Short mmCIF file of C-alpha atoms in Angstrom, two decimals:
data_model
loop_
_atom_site.label_atom_id
_atom_site.label_comp_id
_atom_site.label_asym_id
_atom_site.label_seq_id
_atom_site.Cartn_x
_atom_site.Cartn_y
_atom_site.Cartn_z
CA MET A 1 -0.05 0.01 -0.22
CA PRO A 2 1.16 3.66 -0.68
CA ASP A 3 2.43 5.57 2.13
CA LEU A 4 0.15 8.86 1.80
CA LYS A 5 2.72 10.94 3.71
CA THR A 6 4.54 11.17 0.19
CA LEU A 7 1.87 12.85 -1.20
CA GLU A 8 1.15 16.42 -1.23
CA ALA A 9 -1.58 19.16 -1.02
CA TRP A 10 -0.50 22.27 -2.13
CA PHE A 11 -1.47 25.27 0.26
CA VAL A 12 -2.34 28.10 -1.96
CA THR A 13 -3.33 31.71 -0.66
CA GLY A 14 -4.51 34.60 -2.60
CA SER A 15 -4.17 38.30 -2.11
CA GLN A 16 -3.42 41.53 -4.09
CA HIS A 17 -0.92 44.16 -4.22
CA LEU A 18 -3.50 46.84 -3.03
CA TYR A 19 -2.90 46.70 0.50
CA GLY A 20 1.00 46.96 0.63
CA ASP A 21 3.91 44.94 1.51
CA ALA A 22 3.44 44.89 5.05
CA THR A 23 0.13 43.18 4.63
CA LEU A 24 1.70 40.75 2.07
CA ARG A 25 4.30 39.59 4.54
CA ALA A 26 1.69 39.15 7.19
CA VAL A 27 -0.55 37.02 4.63
CA LEU A 28 2.68 34.82 3.86
CA ALA A 29 3.36 34.18 7.73
CA HIS A 30 -0.16 33.52 8.64
CA SER A 31 -0.23 30.96 5.38
CA ASN A 32 2.94 29.28 6.33
CA GLU A 33 1.77 28.71 9.68
CA ILE A 34 -1.56 27.29 8.84
CA ALA A 35 -0.11 24.98 6.36
CA ALA A 36 2.31 23.69 8.60
CA ALA A 37 -0.24 23.23 11.39
CA LEU A 38 -2.42 21.09 8.86
CA SER A 39 0.50 18.96 7.97
CA ARG A 40 1.13 18.18 11.55
CA SER A 41 -2.62 16.89 11.86
CA HIS A 42 -2.94 13.30 12.43
CA GLN A 43 -6.36 13.67 10.51
CA ILE A 44 -4.71 14.62 7.34
CA PRO A 45 -2.53 11.74 5.63
CA VAL A 46 -0.70 13.80 3.29
CA GLN A 47 1.98 16.67 3.69
CA VAL A 48 0.35 20.17 3.32
CA VAL A 49 2.97 22.45 1.53
CA ALA A 50 2.83 26.12 1.36
CA LYS A 51 3.13 27.94 -1.69
CA PRO A 52 3.77 31.66 -2.38
CA VAL A 53 1.07 34.13 -2.03
CA LEU A 54 -0.65 34.53 -5.25
CA THR A 55 -1.46 38.20 -6.26
CA THR A 56 -1.19 38.26 -10.29
CA PRO A 57 -2.90 36.35 -12.95
CA ASP A 58 0.59 34.89 -14.18
CA ALA A 59 1.37 33.79 -11.01
CA ILE A 60 -1.76 31.88 -10.33
CA ARG A 61 -1.84 30.30 -13.71
CA ASP A 62 1.91 29.30 -13.44
CA LEU A 63 1.07 27.81 -10.01
CA CYS A 64 -1.96 25.90 -11.84
CA SER A 65 0.44 24.62 -14.39
CA GLU A 66 2.91 23.39 -12.10
CA ALA A 67 0.76 21.57 -9.53
CA SER A 68 -1.21 19.69 -12.73
CA ALA A 69 2.20 18.60 -13.78
CA SER A 70 3.73 17.54 -10.48
CA ARG A 71 3.43 13.71 -9.63
CA ASN A 72 3.34 13.90 -5.84
CA CYS A 73 0.47 16.71 -5.75
CA ILE A 74 -3.08 15.22 -5.08
CA GLY A 75 -4.60 18.80 -5.27
CA VAL A 76 -4.96 22.19 -4.22
CA ILE A 77 -6.14 23.68 -0.97
CA ALA A 78 -7.20 27.12 -1.80
CA TRP A 79 -7.88 30.16 0.55
CA MET A 80 -8.22 33.88 0.01
CA HIS A 81 -6.63 35.45 3.26
CA THR A 82 -7.62 39.12 1.76
CA PHE A 83 -9.80 40.26 -1.21
CA SER A 84 -8.31 38.68 -4.45
CA PRO A 85 -10.33 39.77 -7.66
CA ALA A 86 -11.48 36.63 -8.95
CA LYS A 87 -10.77 37.45 -12.76
CA MET A 88 -7.16 36.99 -11.84
CA TRP A 89 -7.76 33.21 -11.27
CA LEU A 90 -9.74 32.65 -14.52
CA GLY A 91 -6.90 31.59 -16.51
CA GLY A 92 -5.25 29.54 -13.83
CA LEU A 93 -8.37 27.74 -12.86
CA ARG A 94 -8.96 26.90 -16.24
CA THR A 95 -5.29 25.08 -16.39
CA LEU A 96 -5.79 23.15 -13.07
CA THR A 97 -6.45 19.49 -13.59
CA LYS A 98 -5.89 18.38 -10.01
CA PRO A 99 -8.61 18.30 -7.45
CA MET A 100 -9.56 21.47 -5.31
CA VAL A 101 -11.02 22.27 -1.94
CA HIS A 102 -11.77 25.26 -0.79
CA LEU A 103 -10.86 26.27 2.65
CA HIS A 104 -12.98 29.29 3.89
CA THR A 105 -11.16 30.13 7.25
CA GLN A 106 -9.78 33.34 8.75
CA TYR A 107 -6.20 33.60 10.91
CA ASN A 108 -7.95 34.59 13.79
CA ALA A 109 -10.42 32.78 15.67
CA ASP A 110 -11.95 35.75 17.58
CA LEU A 111 -12.40 39.20 16.60
CA PRO A 112 -10.42 41.48 18.74
CA TRP A 113 -13.50 43.89 19.60
CA ASP A 114 -11.35 46.35 21.70
CA THR A 115 -8.62 46.80 18.91
CA ILE A 116 -10.24 46.62 15.53
CA ASP A 117 -9.33 48.92 12.86
CA MET A 118 -8.85 49.35 9.34
CA ASP A 119 -5.53 47.60 9.11
CA PHE A 120 -6.86 44.73 11.06
CA MET A 121 -10.05 44.89 8.50
CA ASN A 122 -8.02 44.99 5.39
CA LEU A 123 -5.84 41.76 6.39
CA ASN A 124 -8.71 39.67 7.38
CA GLN A 125 -11.00 39.69 4.45
CA SER A 126 -11.59 36.02 4.17
CA ALA A 127 -15.26 36.53 4.76
CA HIS A 128 -15.79 38.31 1.16
CA GLY A 129 -12.65 37.60 -0.21
CA ASP A 130 -13.49 33.71 -0.38
CA ARG A 131 -16.91 34.55 -1.87
CA GLU A 132 -15.66 36.23 -4.62
CA PHE A 133 -13.44 33.23 -5.32
CA GLY A 134 -16.31 30.95 -4.69
CA PHE A 135 -18.23 32.84 -7.53
CA MET A 136 -15.55 32.51 -10.13
CA VAL A 137 -15.31 28.63 -9.48
CA THR A 138 -18.74 28.16 -9.67
CA ARG A 139 -18.93 30.02 -12.67
CA LEU A 140 -16.50 27.86 -14.25
CA GLY A 141 -18.43 25.00 -13.50
CA ILE A 142 -15.29 23.20 -11.26
CA ASN A 143 -16.12 20.53 -8.98
CA ARG A 144 -14.49 20.95 -5.55
CA LYS A 145 -15.30 20.83 -1.80
CA VAL A 146 -15.89 23.87 0.64
CA VAL A 147 -14.90 23.69 4.12
CA VAL A 148 -15.78 26.39 6.56
CA GLY A 149 -14.46 26.84 9.98
CA HIS A 150 -11.32 27.98 11.73
CA TRP A 151 -7.98 26.07 10.43
CA ALA A 152 -7.37 25.13 14.10
CA ASP A 153 -10.55 23.43 14.46
CA PRO A 154 -10.31 19.28 14.78
CA GLU A 155 -13.37 19.27 12.61
CA VAL A 156 -11.69 21.03 9.78
CA HIS A 157 -8.89 18.75 9.94
CA ARG A 158 -11.33 16.02 9.64
CA GLN A 159 -13.02 17.22 6.45
CA LEU A 160 -9.74 17.95 4.84
CA GLY A 161 -8.38 14.68 5.73
CA ALA A 162 -11.60 12.80 3.84
CA TRP A 163 -10.78 15.11 0.89
CA SER A 164 -7.21 14.43 0.81
CA ARG A 165 -7.78 10.60 0.97
CA ALA A 166 -10.30 11.00 -1.79
CA ALA A 167 -7.77 13.19 -3.89
CA ALA A 168 -5.04 10.33 -3.33
CA GLY A 169 -7.61 7.80 -4.62
CA TRP A 170 -8.47 10.05 -7.56
CA ARG A 171 -4.30 10.28 -8.23
CA GLU A 172 -4.48 6.26 -8.09
CA SER A 173 -7.37 6.05 -10.36
CA GLN A 174 -5.52 8.16 -13.11
CA GLN A 175 -2.72 5.63 -13.40
CA LEU A 176 -4.45 2.47 -12.38
CA LYS A 177 -4.01 -0.38 -14.46
CA VAL A 178 -6.50 -3.39 -14.23
CA ALA A 179 -6.25 -6.86 -15.78
CA ARG A 180 -8.93 -9.22 -16.84
CA PHE A 181 -8.29 -12.84 -16.67
CA GLY A 182 -11.13 -14.11 -19.05
CA ASP A 183 -14.41 -12.06 -19.97
CA ASN A 184 -17.25 -11.06 -18.04
CA MET A 185 -19.46 -13.75 -16.84
CA ARG A 186 -21.97 -14.72 -19.49
CA GLU A 187 -25.27 -12.91 -19.95
CA VAL A 188 -24.43 -10.78 -16.80
CA ALA A 189 -25.32 -7.33 -17.51
CA VAL A 190 -24.16 -4.84 -14.75
CA THR A 191 -20.58 -6.07 -14.92
CA GLU A 192 -20.43 -4.75 -18.53
CA GLY A 193 -19.58 -1.52 -19.58
CA ASP A 194 -17.69 1.18 -21.60
CA LYS A 195 -14.04 0.74 -20.79
CA VAL A 196 -13.08 3.77 -22.96
CA GLU A 197 -15.60 5.97 -21.39
CA ALA A 198 -14.30 4.74 -17.75
CA GLN A 199 -10.81 5.60 -19.02
CA MET A 200 -12.14 8.99 -20.17
CA ARG A 201 -13.96 9.60 -16.74
CA PHE A 202 -11.63 7.92 -14.10
CA GLY A 203 -8.08 7.35 -15.91
CA TYR A 204 -7.72 3.83 -15.26
CA SER A 205 -7.13 1.19 -18.28
CA VAL A 206 -8.37 -1.98 -18.53
CA SER A 207 -6.78 -5.02 -20.52
CA GLY A 208 -7.77 -8.42 -21.05
CA PHE A 209 -5.60 -11.50 -21.07
CA GLY A 210 -6.23 -15.21 -22.02
CA VAL A 211 -6.07 -17.30 -18.70
CA SER A 212 -3.52 -19.45 -20.50
CA GLU A 213 -1.06 -16.57 -20.08
CA LEU A 214 -1.72 -16.76 -16.26
CA ALA A 215 -1.72 -20.53 -16.57
CA CYS A 216 1.58 -20.48 -18.09
CA ALA A 217 2.99 -17.79 -15.29
CA VAL A 218 1.78 -20.56 -12.87
CA GLN A 219 3.61 -23.28 -14.36
CA GLN A 220 6.93 -21.56 -14.19
CA VAL A 221 6.82 -21.28 -10.36
CA SER A 222 9.49 -23.44 -8.80
CA ASP A 223 8.94 -25.90 -6.11
CA ALA A 224 11.04 -24.02 -3.92
CA GLU A 225 9.12 -20.84 -4.05
CA THR A 226 5.87 -23.10 -3.30
CA ASP A 227 7.35 -24.45 -0.45
CA ARG A 228 8.06 -21.11 1.28
CA LEU A 229 4.64 -19.89 0.74
CA VAL A 230 3.06 -22.99 1.93
CA GLU A 231 4.96 -22.27 5.08
CA GLU A 232 3.76 -18.62 5.15
CA TYR A 233 0.28 -20.21 5.08
CA GLU A 234 0.96 -22.42 7.72
CA GLU A 235 2.23 -19.44 10.10
CA CYS A 236 -0.29 -16.69 9.20
CA TYR A 237 -3.50 -19.05 9.40
CA ARG A 238 -5.20 -21.99 11.25
CA VAL A 239 -4.64 -24.42 8.19
CA ASP A 240 -7.23 -27.16 8.22
CA GLU A 241 -5.43 -30.61 8.99
CA SER A 242 -6.45 -32.00 5.78
CA LEU A 243 -4.39 -29.34 4.06
CA ARG A 244 -1.05 -29.78 6.02
CA ARG A 245 1.98 -31.64 5.16
CA GLY A 246 1.26 -35.14 5.01
CA GLY A 247 -2.72 -34.33 4.79
CA PRO A 248 -4.83 -35.96 2.04
CA ARG A 249 -5.50 -32.58 0.44
CA HIS A 250 -2.00 -30.88 1.02
CA ASN A 251 -1.50 -30.82 -3.09
CA ALA A 252 -4.27 -28.60 -2.93
CA LEU A 253 -2.63 -26.02 -0.92
CA ARG A 254 0.11 -26.27 -2.95
CA ASP A 255 -1.76 -25.88 -6.10
CA SER A 256 -3.19 -22.87 -4.12
CA ALA A 257 0.16 -21.42 -3.37
CA ARG A 258 1.37 -21.67 -7.00
CA ILE A 259 -1.48 -19.81 -8.31
CA GLU A 260 -0.57 -16.89 -5.71
CA LEU A 261 2.92 -16.90 -6.85
CA GLY A 262 1.85 -16.87 -10.85
CA LEU A 263 -0.56 -14.36 -10.36
CA ARG A 264 1.28 -12.22 -8.15
CA GLY A 265 4.46 -12.31 -10.59
CA PHE A 266 2.27 -11.54 -13.65
CA LEU A 267 0.35 -8.66 -11.91
CA GLU A 268 3.70 -7.08 -10.76
CA ALA A 269 5.50 -7.44 -14.17
CA GLY A 270 2.90 -5.62 -15.55
CA GLY A 271 2.18 -2.94 -13.10
CA PHE A 272 -1.43 -4.11 -12.42
CA ARG A 273 -2.92 -2.97 -9.13
CA ALA A 274 -6.42 -4.51 -9.88
CA PHE A 275 -7.71 -7.78 -11.57
CA THR A 276 -10.49 -9.81 -12.30
CA ASP A 277 -11.28 -13.57 -13.24
CA THR A 278 -13.97 -15.80 -13.85
CA PHE A 279 -15.32 -19.06 -12.99
CA GLN A 280 -16.34 -19.77 -16.20
CA ASP A 281 -12.94 -19.47 -17.90
CA LEU A 282 -10.03 -21.57 -16.12
CA PRO A 283 -8.33 -23.33 -18.59
CA GLY A 284 -4.76 -24.25 -17.37
CA LEU A 285 -5.70 -23.80 -13.59
CA ASN A 286 -6.19 -26.59 -11.42
CA GLN A 287 -9.05 -24.37 -9.13
CA LEU A 288 -10.61 -21.16 -9.02
CA PRO A 289 -8.22 -18.73 -7.19
CA GLY A 290 -9.43 -18.20 -3.72
CA ILE A 291 -6.87 -17.79 -1.03
CA SER A 292 -4.39 -16.10 -3.61
CA VAL A 293 -7.10 -13.32 -4.45
CA GLN A 294 -7.58 -12.87 -0.76
CA ARG A 295 -4.07 -12.25 -0.09
CA LEU A 296 -3.65 -10.09 -2.95
CA MET A 297 -6.62 -7.93 -1.62
CA ALA A 298 -4.78 -7.68 1.57
CA ASP A 299 -1.62 -6.43 0.13
CA GLY A 300 -4.08 -3.74 -1.35
CA TYR A 301 -4.83 -4.88 -4.88
CA GLY A 302 -8.37 -4.25 -5.85
CA PHE A 303 -10.41 -7.25 -7.16
CA GLY A 304 -13.78 -7.89 -8.99
CA ALA A 305 -15.50 -11.51 -9.58
CA GLU A 306 -16.94 -12.69 -12.82
CA GLY A 307 -14.84 -10.04 -14.72
CA ASP A 308 -16.13 -7.12 -12.96
CA TRP A 309 -13.38 -4.66 -13.72
CA LYS A 310 -15.63 -1.74 -12.47
CA THR A 311 -15.74 -3.00 -8.85
CA ALA A 312 -12.02 -4.14 -9.36
CA ALA A 313 -10.91 -0.51 -9.67
CA LEU A 314 -13.24 0.86 -6.89
CA VAL A 315 -11.77 -1.94 -4.27
CA ARG A 316 -7.91 -0.76 -5.29
CA THR A 317 -9.20 2.89 -5.05
CA MET A 318 -10.73 2.28 -1.70
CA LYS A 319 -7.91 0.55 -0.69
CA VAL A 320 -5.36 3.38 -1.13
CA MET A 321 -7.82 5.80 0.07
CA SER A 322 -7.90 3.93 3.50
CA SER A 323 -4.18 3.50 3.69
CA GLY A 324 -3.23 3.81 7.23
CA MET A 325 -6.53 3.81 8.72
CA THR A 326 -7.99 1.16 11.15
CA GLY A 327 -10.77 -1.38 9.61
CA GLY A 328 -10.56 -3.15 6.52
CA THR A 329 -11.46 -2.73 2.70
CA SER A 330 -12.88 -5.63 0.60
CA PHE A 331 -14.82 -6.98 -2.55
CA MET A 332 -18.29 -7.77 -1.45
CA GLU A 333 -21.53 -9.10 -2.46
CA ASP A 334 -25.11 -9.05 -0.99
CA TYR A 335 -25.71 -12.85 -0.96
CA THR A 336 -29.07 -13.67 1.15
CA TYR A 337 -31.28 -12.32 3.22
CA GLN A 338 -32.80 -12.63 7.05
CA PHE A 339 -36.33 -11.73 6.76
CA ASN A 340 -37.75 -12.33 10.06
CA HIS A 341 -37.62 -9.91 13.28
CA SER A 342 -33.94 -9.35 12.53
CA HIS A 343 -33.96 -7.96 9.14
CA ARG A 344 -30.48 -8.68 7.99
CA VAL A 345 -28.09 -9.24 4.90
CA LEU A 346 -25.33 -11.82 4.85
CA GLY A 347 -22.65 -10.59 2.65
CA ALA A 348 -20.41 -13.16 1.32
CA HIS A 349 -18.88 -14.48 -2.17
CA MET A 350 -17.90 -17.78 -3.58
CA LEU A 351 -14.19 -17.43 -2.11
CA GLU A 352 -12.81 -13.72 -2.55
CA ILE A 353 -13.56 -11.87 0.55
CA CYS A 354 -10.23 -9.95 1.92
CA PRO A 355 -8.93 -10.98 5.21
CA THR A 356 -8.30 -7.11 6.27
CA ILE A 357 -11.95 -7.42 7.46
CA ALA A 358 -11.52 -10.77 9.64
CA ALA A 359 -12.42 -10.11 13.20
CA GLU A 360 -9.90 -12.95 14.14
CA ARG A 361 -7.20 -15.23 12.78
CA PRO A 362 -8.74 -16.78 9.44
CA THR A 363 -8.94 -20.18 8.94
CA ALA A 364 -7.71 -22.12 5.78
CA GLU A 365 -10.16 -24.69 4.41
CA ILE A 366 -11.05 -26.44 1.45
CA HIS A 367 -14.63 -27.18 0.43
CA PRO A 368 -16.29 -28.13 -3.03
CA LEU A 369 -17.25 -25.03 -5.00
CA SER A 370 -20.12 -26.73 -6.74
CA ILE A 371 -19.40 -24.24 -9.87
CA GLY A 372 -16.79 -24.02 -12.32
CA GLY A 373 -15.93 -27.44 -12.98
CA ARG A 374 -12.61 -27.42 -11.50
CA SER A 375 -10.79 -28.89 -8.15
CA ASP A 376 -12.05 -27.98 -4.69
CA PRO A 377 -10.31 -24.47 -4.02
CA VAL A 378 -8.92 -23.51 -0.91
CA ARG A 379 -10.12 -20.11 1.06
CA LEU A 380 -9.70 -18.31 4.14
CA VAL A 381 -13.03 -18.57 6.23
CA PHE A 382 -13.76 -15.85 8.96
CA THR A 383 -16.29 -13.45 10.01
CA ALA A 384 -16.04 -9.78 9.89
CA PRO A 385 -16.31 -7.59 13.15
CA SER A 386 -18.99 -5.63 14.11
CA GLY A 387 -19.37 -1.87 13.82
CA PRO A 388 -20.25 0.63 11.42
CA ALA A 389 -19.37 0.42 7.74
CA ILE A 390 -20.31 1.21 3.99
CA VAL A 391 -20.99 -0.67 0.49
CA ALA A 392 -20.49 1.17 -2.46
CA SER A 393 -21.29 0.44 -6.01
CA ILE A 394 -20.66 2.18 -9.31
CA VAL A 395 -22.56 1.37 -12.42
CA GLN A 396 -22.81 2.64 -15.83
CA ILE A 397 -26.26 4.24 -16.44
CA GLY A 398 -26.46 4.78 -20.23
CA ASP A 399 -24.03 7.72 -20.94
CA ARG A 400 -23.01 8.10 -17.42
CA PHE A 401 -21.29 6.65 -14.24
CA ARG A 402 -23.27 6.45 -10.92
CA MET A 403 -22.15 5.66 -7.26
CA ILE A 404 -24.46 4.26 -5.04
CA LEU A 405 -23.75 3.95 -1.44
CA ASN A 406 -25.47 2.47 1.78
CA GLU A 407 -24.27 2.97 5.03
CA ILE A 408 -24.80 -0.09 7.20
CA ASP A 409 -24.02 -1.54 10.48
CA VAL A 410 -22.03 -4.90 10.65
CA VAL A 411 -23.39 -7.40 13.65
CA GLN A 412 -22.62 -10.82 14.39
CA PRO A 413 -24.52 -13.86 13.05
CA ASP A 414 -27.60 -14.85 15.17
CA ARG A 415 -26.13 -18.48 15.52
CA PRO A 416 -22.76 -20.13 14.47
CA LEU A 417 -22.15 -20.85 10.54
CA PRO A 418 -20.49 -24.45 10.78
CA LYS A 419 -21.36 -25.48 7.16
CA LEU A 420 -20.88 -22.19 5.39
CA PRO A 421 -17.32 -22.38 3.96
CA VAL A 422 -16.82 -18.62 2.77
CA ALA A 423 -15.72 -15.64 4.56
CA ARG A 424 -18.68 -13.26 5.37
CA ALA A 425 -20.10 -10.08 6.86
CA VAL A 426 -23.64 -9.82 8.51
CA TRP A 427 -25.15 -6.47 8.39
CA VAL A 428 -28.35 -4.23 8.87
CA PRO A 429 -28.80 -1.74 6.33
CA ARG A 430 -29.74 1.73 7.38
CA PRO A 431 -32.32 2.81 7.66
CA ASN A 432 -33.86 -0.77 7.25
CA LEU A 433 -33.64 -3.55 4.98
CA GLN A 434 -36.75 -3.04 3.20
CA ILE A 435 -36.05 0.88 2.24
CA ALA A 436 -32.20 0.20 1.74
CA ALA A 437 -32.80 -2.57 -0.85
CA ALA A 438 -35.78 -0.98 -2.63
CA ALA A 439 -33.61 2.18 -2.85
CA TRP A 440 -30.64 -0.11 -4.20
CA ILE A 441 -32.53 -1.51 -6.48
CA TYR A 442 -34.47 1.65 -7.86
CA ALA A 443 -30.93 3.25 -8.36
CA GLY A 444 -29.57 0.16 -10.34
CA GLY A 445 -26.97 -0.60 -7.88
CA ALA A 446 -24.85 -3.71 -8.70
CA HIS A 447 -24.81 -7.07 -6.74
CA HIS A 448 -20.94 -6.49 -6.37
CA THR A 449 -19.54 -3.72 -4.06
CA GLY A 450 -16.73 -2.50 -2.24
CA PHE A 451 -17.13 -3.17 1.59
CA SER A 452 -15.19 -1.00 4.17
CA GLN A 453 -15.12 -0.40 7.89
CA SER A 454 -12.71 2.39 7.69
CA LEU A 455 -14.21 4.78 4.60
CA THR A 456 -17.19 6.75 5.38
CA THR A 457 -19.79 8.31 3.09
CA GLU A 458 -17.93 11.78 3.00
CA HIS A 459 -14.97 10.09 1.66
CA MET A 460 -16.73 8.46 -1.07
CA GLU A 461 -18.59 11.32 -1.82
CA ASP A 462 -15.86 13.61 -2.02
CA PHE A 463 -14.40 11.24 -4.56
CA ALA A 464 -17.54 11.15 -6.53
CA GLY A 465 -17.29 15.02 -6.47
CA ILE A 466 -13.87 15.07 -7.93
CA ALA A 467 -14.78 12.50 -10.64
CA GLY A 468 -17.89 14.49 -11.58
CA MET A 469 -19.91 11.45 -10.73
CA GLU A 470 -23.50 11.32 -9.74
CA PHE A 471 -23.35 10.06 -6.16
CA LEU A 472 -26.43 8.71 -4.24
CA CYS A 473 -26.39 8.03 -0.64
CA ILE A 474 -28.78 5.57 1.30
CA ASP A 475 -28.66 6.31 4.98
CA SER A 476 -30.45 6.67 8.14
CA ASP A 477 -32.76 9.47 6.73
CA THR A 478 -33.40 7.98 3.44
CA LYS A 479 -37.17 8.12 2.43
CA LEU A 480 -38.28 6.23 -0.48
CA ARG A 481 -40.25 8.68 -2.21
CA ASP A 482 -37.68 11.34 -1.69
CA PHE A 483 -35.08 8.82 -3.10
CA ARG A 484 -36.89 8.29 -6.16
CA ASN A 485 -37.53 12.02 -6.58
CA GLU A 486 -33.83 12.46 -6.44
CA LEU A 487 -33.66 9.85 -9.17
CA ARG A 488 -35.92 11.77 -11.64
CA TRP A 489 -34.12 15.01 -10.72
CA ASN A 490 -30.91 13.46 -11.44
CA GLU A 491 -31.89 12.45 -14.81
CA ALA A 492 -32.73 15.79 -15.96
CA ALA A 493 -29.80 17.39 -14.47
CA TYR A 494 -27.43 14.74 -16.12
CA SER A 495 -29.38 14.62 -19.53
#
């Protein structure tokens, strides 16, 4: 996973020469102090780098061009300390290709009632300087987040931290490469889509490969490499006795290790950070990848089953956004319901749930899959811990992409699941199962999702805003009539 502290958010302060050199020196000192405080904040995962105070159209244009070209700059935090006539910003903002957050703050938290004079008023003009700037950004139609409050307030740090994680995810999306082994599951609609349009919108590229190419990489794995990985399995997990050395199914564990090594090597060699497979296309592989996919996700790779490249890219982006946070992120699927007094969702998949969401040490087990026509696959089995979480889906609705998100509360199963041979999470959707499921279906949400117990609605909404993507949230306040009206209004807004 990337270290987000190697990335930078540029702190950009606007002013003008009208107020004289003394005022501009004070503006620069205040700007540097604020940027340093934000960079030290534990809630902001990236470096906040102070830039020179901008007072001319040429300086603004140069800064925006430099930010757009910088590999480490994830975006710009803009603040107008004094009044900064916004026509100066027009040319620069047109060239800015990085995300922007508008911080509406001021240096002082309190007004000095007994001493306030015109020198103070000329220096501390954010209240109307930021409104002038905001007009121009709105007029240009630029997507941005607006954060209001004093720069030392922890709530301001939290909001800037959420935006910076979304901006880091956007940076990852711009350079992400997704590998598809085989095609989509046949006759499935929601996992299809326009890969060219996705690259135009999100930046990531999707490349297809025959499973035979992966099988060739698996065949090249040596016995010594396989032995070492099997030992790692036995150290990291509670391995079923049948899979241990001398056990009747030990060769299946070795096959799984070979698949992981071949798959990992293939992805690393091609610079891929997300991938898909499908149980309908497995020539040359003894089993559908299970534990290998789970372990690669635990190392930060994105994954989508049955060729679902949109979810694979989403999971990788969410992994990057959540780097360094507590709680895990995984590929997920709403699998089945409990419809009695405790309405709940059992989330799982055939094999591929990430062990970063495990409540305890996973068990490595082998069971029949009853689908795919291959040998029984090895997989990690566990249950996710209780707590708040989100599930998010990106679908293509005609000529646009839509993100649907449901806030959920993960709970423990009512009773043990001794015969369920897969990793799982059980949750109660907000506001309840009936409304959440109906809203999801009205919105066209997919059955595959990105699940996270670290990210929040704010992180994903910020990402959708940066991407210029439609965003729909299903939470405790959702009412179906209002939600369906929102869908109708969005059709008009995006047409």
